[in-house]
Amino acid sequence: MSSISENIVSVKKRIKYAAERSGRDWREIKIVAVTKTFPAEYIMEAYKYGIKDIGENRVQEAFSKYSVISKSVIWHLVGHLQTNKVKKALEIFDLIHSVDSIRLAEEINRRANSLNKVAEVLVEVNTTSEDSKFGITPKKTVEFVKEISQLSNIAVMGLMTIGVFSENPEDSRKYYVMLRELKERLEDYDLGNGKMKYLSMGMSNDFEVAVEEGANIVRIGTAIFGNREV
Ligand SMILES: *Cc1c(COP(=O)(O)O)cnc(C)c1O
């Protein structure tokens, strides 16, 4: 499994170069290691090499790993969340990247309230306008953030998007620009409970482009852990 450590070194290096190219400080960029379909041991291995943020896309799968990981890692839900899984999700996850409806936001707010906590969330934006993807349309994002920012047990921490699946990472660039500009608009309007902090964008195939366009969370699976069997 030593290749996990080598992959982490290489991903970090590539993030560093991409940050330097765009005049950014690489230390402000968080790597979320996406461990979906991989066993809990992979989380421990990544942890040994300095990874503290773990991404999962299913609540149930995350729970089975969460219950055996003794280290204090930060858990990110990067996949779609159904309202009937919110209660469990809030027990596990520190940041939910995938808020994409008022109904979901209200349910998170209600459950967070009964746990006496404030749930940190990102709003997922469907920048590529693909039917197969979840997310708020770019057009409706400002209004959406305005609305859910009223909920007292939700803190809107930023925006998330998924680029295009393509051999060419440049194909995602315009969508990452779009997300950054949306975040800037929200900051101008002072929306999102004053905490518009994160831009979660960039995966194994295109994270350097995302970093160049301002990502401060990149979500990386295969470039660290290898190919998933599906
Ligand atoms: C699986 C997944 C990732 C990681 O994808 P890789 O291509 O393996 O890096 C990132 N974000 C989301 C939402 C995912 O579902």
PDB file of C-alpha atoms and ligand atoms in Angstrom:
ATOM      1  CA  MET A   1       0.000   0.000   0.000  1.00  0.00           C
ATOM      2  CA  SER A   2       3.007   2.247  -0.109  1.00  0.00           C
ATOM      3  CA  SER A   3       1.689   3.648  -3.366  1.00  0.00           C
ATOM      4  CA  ILE A   4      -0.968   5.561  -1.408  1.00  0.00           C
ATOM      5  CA  SER A   5       1.794   7.503   0.290  1.00  0.00           C
ATOM      6  CA  GLU A   6       3.558   8.114  -3.017  1.00  0.00           C
ATOM      7  CA  ASN A   7       0.323   9.253  -4.612  1.00  0.00           C
ATOM      8  CA  ILE A   8      -0.310  11.686  -1.780  1.00  0.00           C
ATOM      9  CA  VAL A   9       3.147  13.177  -2.219  1.00  0.00           C
ATOM     10  CA  SER A  10       2.572  13.523  -5.945  1.00  0.00           C
ATOM     11  CA  VAL A  11      -0.895  15.069  -5.589  1.00  0.00           C
ATOM     12  CA  LYS A  12       0.445  17.569  -3.062  1.00  0.00           C
ATOM     13  CA  LYS A  13       3.263  18.489  -5.398  1.00  0.00           C
ATOM     14  CA  ARG A  14       0.887  19.026  -8.281  1.00  0.00           C
ATOM     15  CA  ILE A  15      -1.375  21.188  -6.102  1.00  0.00           C
ATOM     16  CA  LYS A  16       1.633  23.203  -5.049  1.00  0.00           C
ATOM     17  CA  TYR A  17       2.710  23.853  -8.632  1.00  0.00           C
ATOM     18  CA  ALA A  18      -0.821  24.751  -9.712  1.00  0.00           C
ATOM     19  CA  ALA A  19      -1.126  27.138  -6.767  1.00  0.00           C
ATOM     20  CA  GLU A  20       2.209  28.742  -7.603  1.00  0.00           C
ATOM     21  CA  ARG A  21       1.223  29.179 -11.245  1.00  0.00           C
ATOM     22  CA  SER A  22      -1.810  31.151 -10.119  1.00  0.00           C
ATOM     23  CA  GLY A  23      -0.096  33.084  -7.365  1.00  0.00           C
ATOM     24  CA  ARG A  24      -1.846  31.292  -4.539  1.00  0.00           C
ATOM     25  CA  ASP A  25      -0.665  29.880  -1.250  1.00  0.00           C
ATOM     26  CA  TRP A  26      -0.893  26.072  -1.543  1.00  0.00           C
ATOM     27  CA  ARG A  27      -1.451  25.755   2.182  1.00  0.00           C
ATOM     28  CA  GLU A  28      -4.930  27.188   1.853  1.00  0.00           C
ATOM     29  CA  ILE A  29      -5.974  24.224  -0.295  1.00  0.00           C
ATOM     30  CA  LYS A  30      -7.527  21.289   1.486  1.00  0.00           C
ATOM     31  CA  ILE A  31      -7.324  17.786   0.053  1.00  0.00           C
ATOM     32  CA  VAL A  32     -10.415  15.706   0.709  1.00  0.00           C
ATOM     33  CA  ALA A  33      -9.407  12.093   0.052  1.00  0.00           C
ATOM     34  CA  VAL A  34     -12.479  10.380  -1.375  1.00  0.00           C
ATOM     35  CA  THR A  35     -12.571   6.803  -0.083  1.00  0.00           C
ATOM     36  CA  LYS A  36     -15.895   5.585  -1.476  1.00  0.00           C
ATOM     37  CA  THR A  37     -15.747   1.853  -2.351  1.00  0.00           C
ATOM     38  CA  PHE A  38     -12.385   1.554  -0.561  1.00  0.00           C
ATOM     39  CA  PRO A  39     -11.980  -0.143   2.815  1.00  0.00           C
ATOM     40  CA  ALA A  40     -11.413   1.665   6.099  1.00  0.00           C
ATOM     41  CA  GLU A  41      -7.744   0.610   6.097  1.00  0.00           C
ATOM     42  CA  TYR A  42      -7.182   3.000   3.211  1.00  0.00           C
ATOM     43  CA  ILE A  43      -8.361   5.841   5.400  1.00  0.00           C
ATOM     44  CA  MET A  44      -5.853   4.865   8.067  1.00  0.00           C
ATOM     45  CA  GLU A  45      -3.090   4.612   5.479  1.00  0.00           C
ATOM     46  CA  ALA A  46      -3.873   8.085   4.099  1.00  0.00           C
ATOM     47  CA  TYR A  47      -4.082   9.437   7.637  1.00  0.00           C
ATOM     48  CA  LYS A  48      -0.546   8.204   8.303  1.00  0.00           C
ATOM     49  CA  TYR A  49       0.627  10.401   5.456  1.00  0.00           C
ATOM     50  CA  GLY A  50      -1.053  13.547   6.640  1.00  0.00           C
ATOM     51  CA  ILE A  51      -4.571  13.326   5.199  1.00  0.00           C
ATOM     52  CA  LYS A  52      -7.120  14.597   7.708  1.00  0.00           C
ATOM     53  CA  ASP A  53     -10.151  15.080   5.470  1.00  0.00           C
ATOM     54  CA  ILE A  54     -12.106  12.087   4.197  1.00  0.00           C
ATOM     55  CA  GLY A  55     -14.873  12.180   1.594  1.00  0.00           C
ATOM     56  CA  GLU A  56     -17.630   9.614   1.183  1.00  0.00           C
ATOM     57  CA  ASN A  57     -20.645   9.697  -1.054  1.00  0.00           C
ATOM     58  CA  ARG A  58     -23.017   7.357   0.761  1.00  0.00           C
ATOM     59  CA  VAL A  59     -24.229   7.710   4.321  1.00  0.00           C
ATOM     60  CA  GLN A  60     -24.456   3.982   5.052  1.00  0.00           C
ATOM     61  CA  GLU A  61     -21.032   3.183   3.631  1.00  0.00           C
ATOM     62  CA  ALA A  62     -19.524   6.098   5.496  1.00  0.00           C
ATOM     63  CA  PHE A  63     -21.076   4.927   8.739  1.00  0.00           C
ATOM     64  CA  SER A  64     -19.476   1.496   8.528  1.00  0.00           C
ATOM     65  CA  LYS A  65     -16.062   3.139   8.218  1.00  0.00           C
ATOM     66  CA  TYR A  66     -16.802   5.928  10.681  1.00  0.00           C
ATOM     67  CA  SER A  67     -17.584   3.366  13.354  1.00  0.00           C
ATOM     68  CA  VAL A  68     -14.178   1.679  13.024  1.00  0.00           C
ATOM     69  CA  ILE A  69     -11.936   4.716  12.534  1.00  0.00           C
ATOM     70  CA  SER A  70     -10.606   5.825  15.868  1.00  0.00           C
ATOM     71  CA  LYS A  71      -8.620   8.795  14.585  1.00  0.00           C
ATOM     72  CA  SER A  72     -10.253  12.161  14.502  1.00  0.00           C
ATOM     73  CA  VAL A  73     -10.659  12.772  10.816  1.00  0.00           C
ATOM     74  CA  ILE A  74     -12.952  15.354   9.270  1.00  0.00           C
ATOM     75  CA  TRP A  75     -15.767  13.688   7.381  1.00  0.00           C
ATOM     76  CA  HIS A  76     -17.123  15.200   4.164  1.00  0.00           C
ATOM     77  CA  LEU A  77     -20.291  14.055   2.463  1.00  0.00           C
ATOM     78  CA  VAL A  78     -19.662  14.642  -1.225  1.00  0.00           C
ATOM     79  CA  GLY A  79     -22.562  12.634  -2.673  1.00  0.00           C
ATOM     80  CA  HIS A  80     -26.264  13.319  -2.956  1.00  0.00           C
ATOM     81  CA  LEU A  81     -28.187  13.324   0.334  1.00  0.00           C
ATOM     82  CA  GLN A  82     -31.750  12.065   0.654  1.00  0.00           C
ATOM     83  CA  THR A  83     -33.901  13.690   3.305  1.00  0.00           C
ATOM     84  CA  ASN A  84     -34.491  10.381   5.076  1.00  0.00           C
ATOM     85  CA  LYS A  85     -30.742  10.010   5.644  1.00  0.00           C
ATOM     86  CA  VAL A  86     -30.181  13.456   7.131  1.00  0.00           C
ATOM     87  CA  LYS A  87     -30.330  12.366  10.749  1.00  0.00           C
ATOM     88  CA  LYS A  88     -27.616   9.768  10.300  1.00  0.00           C
ATOM     89  CA  ALA A  89     -25.568  12.060   8.056  1.00  0.00           C
ATOM     90  CA  LEU A  90     -25.429  14.688  10.783  1.00  0.00           C
ATOM     91  CA  GLU A  91     -24.045  12.141  13.217  1.00  0.00           C
ATOM     92  CA  ILE A  92     -21.132  11.420  10.929  1.00  0.00           C
ATOM     93  CA  PHE A  93     -20.306  14.336   8.690  1.00  0.00           C
ATOM     94  CA  ASP A  94     -18.614  17.615   9.523  1.00  0.00           C
ATOM     95  CA  LEU A  95     -19.326  19.201   6.146  1.00  0.00           C
ATOM     96  CA  ILE A  96     -22.114  18.327   3.718  1.00  0.00           C
ATOM     97  CA  HIS A  97     -21.111  19.363   0.186  1.00  0.00           C
ATOM     98  CA  SER A  98     -24.370  18.545  -1.525  1.00  0.00           C
ATOM     99  CA  VAL A  99     -27.247  20.745  -0.417  1.00  0.00           C
ATOM    100  CA  ASP A 100     -29.402  21.108  -3.504  1.00  0.00           C
ATOM    101  CA  SER A 101     -32.980  21.776  -2.428  1.00  0.00           C
ATOM    102  CA  ILE A 102     -34.932  23.850   0.051  1.00  0.00           C
ATOM    103  CA  ARG A 103     -36.574  20.723   1.361  1.00  0.00           C
ATOM    104  CA  LEU A 104     -33.211  19.143   2.115  1.00  0.00           C
ATOM    105  CA  ALA A 105     -31.901  22.338   3.706  1.00  0.00           C
ATOM    106  CA  GLU A 106     -34.977  22.554   5.929  1.00  0.00           C
ATOM    107  CA  GLU A 107     -34.602  18.964   7.023  1.00  0.00           C
ATOM    108  CA  ILE A 108     -30.916  19.502   7.839  1.00  0.00           C
ATOM    109  CA  ASN A 109     -31.882  22.609   9.781  1.00  0.00           C
ATOM    110  CA  ARG A 110     -34.574  20.760  11.732  1.00  0.00           C
ATOM    111  CA  ARG A 111     -32.331  17.812  12.608  1.00  0.00           C
ATOM    112  CA  ALA A 112     -29.387  20.039  13.460  1.00  0.00           C
ATOM    113  CA  ASN A 113     -31.632  22.033  15.739  1.00  0.00           C
ATOM    114  CA  SER A 114     -32.680  18.949  17.659  1.00  0.00           C
ATOM    115  CA  LEU A 115     -29.012  17.978  18.014  1.00  0.00           C
ATOM    116  CA  ASN A 116     -28.362  21.485  19.242  1.00  0.00           C
ATOM    117  CA  LYS A 117     -25.773  22.158  16.575  1.00  0.00           C
ATOM    118  CA  VAL A 118     -25.205  24.228  13.482  1.00  0.00           C
ATOM    119  CA  ALA A 119     -24.668  22.103  10.388  1.00  0.00           C
ATOM    120  CA  GLU A 120     -21.972  23.316   8.030  1.00  0.00           C
ATOM    121  CA  VAL A 121     -22.961  22.886   4.404  1.00  0.00           C
ATOM    122  CA  LEU A 122     -21.984  23.737   0.865  1.00  0.00           C
ATOM    123  CA  VAL A 123     -24.490  24.399  -1.867  1.00  0.00           C
ATOM    124  CA  GLU A 124     -24.054  22.118  -4.862  1.00  0.00           C
ATOM    125  CA  VAL A 125     -24.312  23.976  -8.140  1.00  0.00           C
ATOM    126  CA  ASN A 126     -24.967  22.174 -11.425  1.00  0.00           C
ATOM    127  CA  THR A 127     -22.618  24.378 -13.427  1.00  0.00           C
ATOM    128  CA  THR A 128     -22.517  22.016 -16.418  1.00  0.00           C
ATOM    129  CA  SER A 129     -26.330  21.904 -16.625  1.00  0.00           C
ATOM    130  CA  GLU A 130     -26.311  18.154 -17.173  1.00  0.00           C
ATOM    131  CA  ASP A 131     -29.590  16.385 -16.367  1.00  0.00           C
ATOM    132  CA  SER A 132     -27.666  13.533 -14.784  1.00  0.00           C
ATOM    133  CA  LYS A 133     -26.263  15.836 -12.132  1.00  0.00           C
ATOM    134  CA  PHE A 134     -27.684  17.180  -8.926  1.00  0.00           C
ATOM    135  CA  GLY A 135     -27.394  20.798  -7.958  1.00  0.00           C
ATOM    136  CA  ILE A 136     -28.982  24.212  -8.122  1.00  0.00           C
ATOM    137  CA  THR A 137     -28.810  25.955 -11.474  1.00  0.00           C
ATOM    138  CA  PRO A 138     -26.241  28.764 -11.567  1.00  0.00           C
ATOM    139  CA  LYS A 139     -29.059  31.237 -12.183  1.00  0.00           C
ATOM    140  CA  LYS A 140     -30.908  30.299  -9.012  1.00  0.00           C
ATOM    141  CA  THR A 141     -27.888  29.968  -6.760  1.00  0.00           C
ATOM    142  CA  VAL A 142     -27.823  33.460  -5.274  1.00  0.00           C
ATOM    143  CA  GLU A 143     -31.526  33.354  -4.443  1.00  0.00           C
ATOM    144  CA  PHE A 144     -31.157  29.855  -3.018  1.00  0.00           C
ATOM    145  CA  VAL A 145     -28.266  30.796  -0.760  1.00  0.00           C
ATOM    146  CA  LYS A 146     -30.165  33.865   0.385  1.00  0.00           C
ATOM    147  CA  GLU A 147     -33.123  31.720   1.331  1.00  0.00           C
ATOM    148  CA  ILE A 148     -31.346  28.938   3.194  1.00  0.00           C
ATOM    149  CA  SER A 149     -29.110  31.415   5.013  1.00  0.00           C
ATOM    150  CA  GLN A 150     -32.205  32.344   7.006  1.00  0.00           C
ATOM    151  CA  LEU A 151     -32.168  28.928   8.629  1.00  0.00           C
ATOM    152  CA  SER A 152     -30.604  29.293  12.023  1.00  0.00           C
ATOM    153  CA  ASN A 153     -29.065  25.837  12.314  1.00  0.00           C
ATOM    154  CA  ILE A 154     -27.335  25.859   8.959  1.00  0.00           C
ATOM    155  CA  ALA A 155     -24.100  27.642   8.121  1.00  0.00           C
ATOM    156  CA  VAL A 156     -23.553  28.017   4.393  1.00  0.00           C
ATOM    157  CA  MET A 157     -19.796  27.659   4.085  1.00  0.00           C
ATOM    158  CA  GLY A 158     -19.460  27.839   0.320  1.00  0.00           C
ATOM    159  CA  LEU A 159     -20.180  26.199  -3.013  1.00  0.00           C
ATOM    160  CA  MET A 160     -19.450  22.868  -4.624  1.00  0.00           C
ATOM    161  CA  THR A 161     -19.573  21.657  -8.199  1.00  0.00           C
ATOM    162  CA  ILE A 162     -18.617  18.652 -10.289  1.00  0.00           C
ATOM    163  CA  GLY A 163     -16.806  19.396 -13.548  1.00  0.00           C
ATOM    164  CA  VAL A 164     -17.149  17.442 -16.753  1.00  0.00           C
ATOM    165  CA  PHE A 165     -15.882  13.898 -17.076  1.00  0.00           C
ATOM    166  CA  SER A 166     -13.385  14.296 -19.848  1.00  0.00           C
ATOM    167  CA  GLU A 167      -9.881  13.317 -20.831  1.00  0.00           C
ATOM    168  CA  ASN A 168      -9.066  16.969 -21.137  1.00  0.00           C
ATOM    169  CA  PRO A 169      -9.029  18.831 -17.813  1.00  0.00           C
ATOM    170  CA  GLU A 170      -9.392  22.129 -19.667  1.00  0.00           C
ATOM    171  CA  ASP A 171     -12.981  21.163 -20.450  1.00  0.00           C
ATOM    172  CA  SER A 172     -13.884  21.852 -16.815  1.00  0.00           C
ATOM    173  CA  ARG A 173     -12.257  25.262 -16.589  1.00  0.00           C
ATOM    174  CA  LYS A 174     -15.220  27.396 -17.585  1.00  0.00           C
ATOM    175  CA  TYR A 175     -17.412  25.675 -14.999  1.00  0.00           C
ATOM    176  CA  TYR A 176     -14.875  26.308 -12.289  1.00  0.00           C
ATOM    177  CA  VAL A 177     -14.678  29.948 -13.323  1.00  0.00           C
ATOM    178  CA  MET A 178     -18.467  30.058 -13.108  1.00  0.00           C
ATOM    179  CA  LEU A 179     -18.453  28.701  -9.558  1.00  0.00           C
ATOM    180  CA  ARG A 180     -15.768  31.119  -8.444  1.00  0.00           C
ATOM    181  CA  GLU A 181     -17.707  34.051  -9.873  1.00  0.00           C
ATOM    182  CA  LEU A 182     -20.852  32.909  -8.104  1.00  0.00           C
ATOM    183  CA  LYS A 183     -18.969  32.769  -4.833  1.00  0.00           C
ATOM    184  CA  GLU A 184     -17.611  36.264  -5.441  1.00  0.00           C
ATOM    185  CA  ARG A 185     -21.111  37.554  -6.058  1.00  0.00           C
ATOM    186  CA  LEU A 186     -22.342  35.990  -2.854  1.00  0.00           C
ATOM    187  CA  GLU A 187     -19.474  37.593  -0.988  1.00  0.00           C
ATOM    188  CA  ASP A 188     -20.331  40.958  -2.509  1.00  0.00           C
ATOM    189  CA  TYR A 189     -23.902  40.570  -1.299  1.00  0.00           C
ATOM    190  CA  ASP A 190     -22.604  39.355   2.033  1.00  0.00           C
ATOM    191  CA  LEU A 191     -24.734  36.231   1.823  1.00  0.00           C
ATOM    192  CA  GLY A 192     -24.213  32.785   3.263  1.00  0.00           C
ATOM    193  CA  ASN A 193     -24.215  33.754   6.936  1.00  0.00           C
ATOM    194  CA  GLY A 194     -20.999  35.653   6.344  1.00  0.00           C
ATOM    195  CA  LYS A 195     -18.969  32.476   5.945  1.00  0.00           C
ATOM    196  CA  MET A 196     -18.623  31.975   2.191  1.00  0.00           C
ATOM    197  CA  LYS A 197     -15.303  30.354   2.605  1.00  0.00           C
ATOM    198  CA  TYR A 198     -15.053  27.232   0.489  1.00  0.00           C
ATOM    199  CA  LEU A 199     -14.960  26.464  -3.183  1.00  0.00           C
ATOM    200  CA  SER A 200     -15.133  22.687  -3.459  1.00  0.00           C
ATOM    201  CA  MET A 201     -14.182  21.778  -7.006  1.00  0.00           C
ATOM    202  CA  GLY A 202     -11.708  19.573  -8.815  1.00  0.00           C
ATOM    203  CA  MET A 203     -11.343  15.798  -8.860  1.00  0.00           C
ATOM    204  CA  SER A 204      -8.545  13.435  -9.901  1.00  0.00           C
ATOM    205  CA  ASN A 205      -8.823  14.315 -13.571  1.00  0.00           C
ATOM    206  CA  ASP A 206      -8.894  18.095 -13.271  1.00  0.00           C
ATOM    207  CA  PHE A 207      -7.861  19.323  -9.819  1.00  0.00           C
ATOM    208  CA  GLU A 208      -4.994  21.436 -11.115  1.00  0.00           C
ATOM    209  CA  VAL A 209      -7.356  23.472 -13.288  1.00  0.00           C
ATOM    210  CA  ALA A 210      -9.666  23.828 -10.283  1.00  0.00           C
ATOM    211  CA  VAL A 211      -6.802  25.087  -8.120  1.00  0.00           C
ATOM    212  CA  GLU A 212      -5.839  27.597 -10.793  1.00  0.00           C
ATOM    213  CA  GLU A 213      -9.409  28.870 -10.695  1.00  0.00           C
ATOM    214  CA  GLY A 214      -9.556  29.232  -6.931  1.00  0.00           C
ATOM    215  CA  ALA A 215     -10.571  25.888  -5.423  1.00  0.00           C
ATOM    216  CA  ASN A 216      -9.690  25.597  -1.758  1.00  0.00           C
ATOM    217  CA  ILE A 217     -11.155  22.117  -1.398  1.00  0.00           C
ATOM    218  CA  VAL A 218     -10.287  19.469  -3.975  1.00  0.00           C
ATOM    219  CA  ARG A 219     -11.952  16.044  -3.796  1.00  0.00           C
ATOM    220  CA  ILE A 220      -9.560  13.337  -4.877  1.00  0.00           C
ATOM    221  CA  GLY A 221     -10.180   9.596  -5.066  1.00  0.00           C
ATOM    222  CA  THR A 222      -8.438   7.631  -7.800  1.00  0.00           C
ATOM    223  CA  ALA A 223      -5.303   9.780  -7.954  1.00  0.00           C
ATOM    224  CA  ILE A 224      -4.633   8.724  -4.358  1.00  0.00           C
ATOM    225  CA  PHE A 225      -6.186   5.274  -4.023  1.00  0.00           C
ATOM    226  CA  GLY A 226      -6.160   3.920  -7.572  1.00  0.00           C
ATOM    227  CA  ASN A 227      -9.082   2.828  -9.700  1.00  0.00           C
ATOM    228  CA  ARG A 228     -12.352   1.820  -8.094  1.00  0.00           C
ATOM    229  CA  GLU A 229     -13.908  -1.472  -9.057  1.00  0.00           C
ATOM    230  CA  VAL A 230     -17.512  -0.885  -9.964  1.00  0.00           C
TER     231      VAL A 230
HETATM  232  C1  LIG B   1     -16.028  10.066  -6.431  1.00  0.00           C
HETATM  233  C2  LIG B   1     -16.098  11.510  -6.275  1.00  0.00           C
HETATM  234  C3  LIG B   1     -14.930  12.292  -6.254  1.00  0.00           C
HETATM  235  C4  LIG B   1     -13.540  11.726  -6.483  1.00  0.00           C
HETATM  236  O1  LIG B   1     -13.435  11.290  -7.797  1.00  0.00           O
HETATM  237  P1  LIG B   1     -12.035  10.813  -8.433  1.00  0.00           P
HETATM  238  O2  LIG B   1     -12.244  10.988  -9.871  1.00  0.00           O
HETATM  239  O3  LIG B   1     -11.865   9.398  -8.012  1.00  0.00           O
HETATM  240  O4  LIG B   1     -10.989  11.683  -7.889  1.00  0.00           O
HETATM  241  C5  LIG B   1     -15.080  13.657  -6.065  1.00  0.00           C
HETATM  242  N1  LIG B   1     -16.287  14.232  -5.903  1.00  0.00           N
HETATM  243  C6  LIG B   1     -17.423  13.514  -5.901  1.00  0.00           C
HETATM  244  C7  LIG B   1     -18.723  14.207  -5.725  1.00  0.00           C
HETATM  245  C8  LIG B   1     -17.368  12.132  -6.101  1.00  0.00           C
HETATM  246  O5  LIG B   1     -18.509  11.426  -6.125  1.00  0.00           O
END
